């Protein structure tokens, strides 16, 4: 890696400048009012490297709804909590299908293809509900330790709104239950899940949270080994193969970094041993990933000349 | 049709005699305890013709859980109530899949393939919940008028048991709701649906209920035009193409009559302009249809030499 | 059945008159030039009853390409030749998919769902190639005996054209071969199959050919038992459940007769113990069935007041 | 990277020693006799690093049938030849299905999900047939330049045997042709494809061929820029997400390197900027990947402590 500090900021500036010219054709997620009312022109990016240096532009300090990005963090907590037993209940293969598909469960006896499709994330949520007396508190504590920032919190309005419209997730949870792959009450698991997805974080906070995946499992702010090296390797592998639903191959092909997107318009990506980066722009492409976010990260690995490949 | 009264009873006697020798390999449905404890050796058959004559053998007067057979009756009530508008919300094509499959919904924007797969029957239930202030009472009234027998009732124990294990149906109902194809609360529709399926009737009562489909829509006991000729034609057509899940073709091929099976081990079939017949034997073949019931009806059309084909 | 001679002709006249007003939106099949150049306004119908009486209108004497209608006739010859062994190699269930789908084979170890989807018809063709030294001659002889008309012949131009564009059928045949469900050379089976589909017949000739299915297997012109009653029952059952691809339920629901369509715009239907009827109008609806043909047959069973249901 | 020369050889020795104890349960591929007769106990590994150093054990110099590993090399030649136009005809997403599945094509209008499933590799083969007057010679020349070894050759016996049993590939090619996604004659494309898959190479030769993907596109033996950095990034991304059919996630998760397997029992993997490695052991696991090969590479990244993640 020959990219130095000056370069990173210059490259981010260039990305901001290039992409501010782009005519965005995507649409902001609108299935709940709380997401629909986020201004479409929000745009920010924050890169945080292993030297602890930060580079950013735009709305990088504004919090937004992390949504599916939170699935990486709940997965990390579940792996930390029950280890490899998790893989008896959820697979590690890309799905070749949409994030909320039920059909693949049917072919697979209720074992979701991976932990990042909704069905898989519900199994992860079920694991946390089984293992913590207060799973919502436990997840927040985990996030506070991970980031060193104890202001990160659930957005109760978003969580309630998700719940009121979450028929597809109720369907998935009941379907898993019918296959015996859900230990707890459907209502309880979904209450946790909707809260988990409602976590609001900024690009800066996300980059700080995900630096652990670039740092072999060590927290950067405390030098504590928070996850094992093998856990981090596996989570990164899963982000690469499964982090973007039916566009995982495209992201791997164009960007070449492990990453995870959310319908709130955020994307976070990790260059192991180098940096974590988060970008936010609400309009989504037809596959449900932030249109400008995808472009910004493609520019990042092209302009730095480095990806994991 | 050259089959006369003496022949019918002789043929039923022959069926009973032939099939009592058969070594049954199927299993009684066991997903709820109430069905599991029904004795496997129950076997009865009742044929009721347009002349009002009855022919029967065995346990033809014992009531059993009609289960999916009730879907034909709820469909008839829905068609009587809202007419052709029903077909905007549910299709008329065989599914080529199992009765509780969710996958086909996904390809079809939430429109179930036909009213006899569970998803379709839930849409029919939703129609009844929307159109009657007390749908459970309305459905009983409909059955009482249809059969002239007001002792027919819900089995509350079966209904409660279905509800406690009905995760797959909760999944289906929520899935339909996510597509906008369920107007009422999921809980309310399922409460009706589980009751509808719990209706207990004997072979004799089923034959009397289904004679309307052999009689161009007229009740036999009162000569009242209860359903239109076109409604009956369509319901018969649906029974023929979709009445046996993934074995509809086989039933049509071997038996050659419109019919409908239930996991309680009952099968009812209709020879338009001639008779209605019901048979009951709890052990089910791998496709979920009564093993002896299928055989009995195949013998019936072979021995009489008449089917609709 | 209270329909008399005068009624049939009156009803056909009414159908012609009603439907000549209809604005057809379908398109003539164009995947080979020979079908594309057939005039879209051709329209004829011929009903032939068990009394040997004929009723018709329009272009009922003009020959057209029977295409998939011929699958019923090759099936009849295969059943006559090898009996029930056929059902080890092909199923009897509706497919819930398009006529030339390959995907269902994959789920089913190379056993086509039924003999009327292309894959199933190719297995039937393979059976004929295995059992006749000159299968093309044998099939013609069968047709000549069936109809009493030895002018019926292959259209070599259509057959050659099908072959030059038949990549999907080459794919299906090779796929069957990969599963071990094709005994002969792919080229040889397809040569027979493309010829079989090229048979040209008029509505009149089709009605005369299919009257055997209304007459319990007896030829009407010679009183010879040509097929067994059980073979006829099964073929009729298959036409009803599988004769219209993904629109079989709709046809059963609207028309209520066993039938079979072809992309040449022909449809033939059978009312067992009453009549056979053929209709021809080249424009096809989106499911690939003759638009006016479907309408004409729906009018027929509605105006006569009789279907098998 | 803190792995030094001594370490690599020690690690390979340890892998050989550990895995020689393992009781292999997989089966050698047997769909053609030439593969079936390869001794099951062959086992070799060769790692080649950017310093030009080699480390190996066992049968690392014995040639075996590369089979699907060759798809990476034909893809590289196609990208070098027509650039990004290739992606109009083939996707970059993992398939979630078996390597020779036809069903996904159906959902996708004949565009294969990626270039490593058979359908995608056939499109790549078609591109080469379209762009070279003698594609077989051109592919060999490409391999000779890539490796600096002009003894690499087709195995004509294997190619002929594949052809005689290749019904599934004939089906795929005809299916692609039916969608208009195959420009040349099916026979011609398959002749090239079966030859391409028959290429015989040793672990040593494969490691030398694939070092270009670890070296940003430069040949190591001549320092010539053979592929662009972006081409290499994309090919590595595709190997990671799609290189192991329905086990790509597992390989990424356990090994954490881009790689490609073949039914001959070979696997090649690349650690960008570090090394290329090939391993060979014929018995295949149920997903069709070398059982010991998977284990050997998992041990490699675990013992070195380094993967791309």
GROMACS .gro file of C-alpha atoms in nm, chain B residues 96 107 218 233 262 287:
model
    6
  405UNK     CA    1  -4.741  -2.809  -0.946
  416UNK     CA    2  -4.333  -1.544  -0.849
  527UNK     CA    3  -7.989  -2.711  -0.669
  542UNK     CA    4  -6.931  -2.582  -1.320
  571UNK     CA    5  -5.833  -3.351   0.344
  596UNK     CA    6  -4.869  -3.676  -0.127
   0.00000   0.00000   0.00000
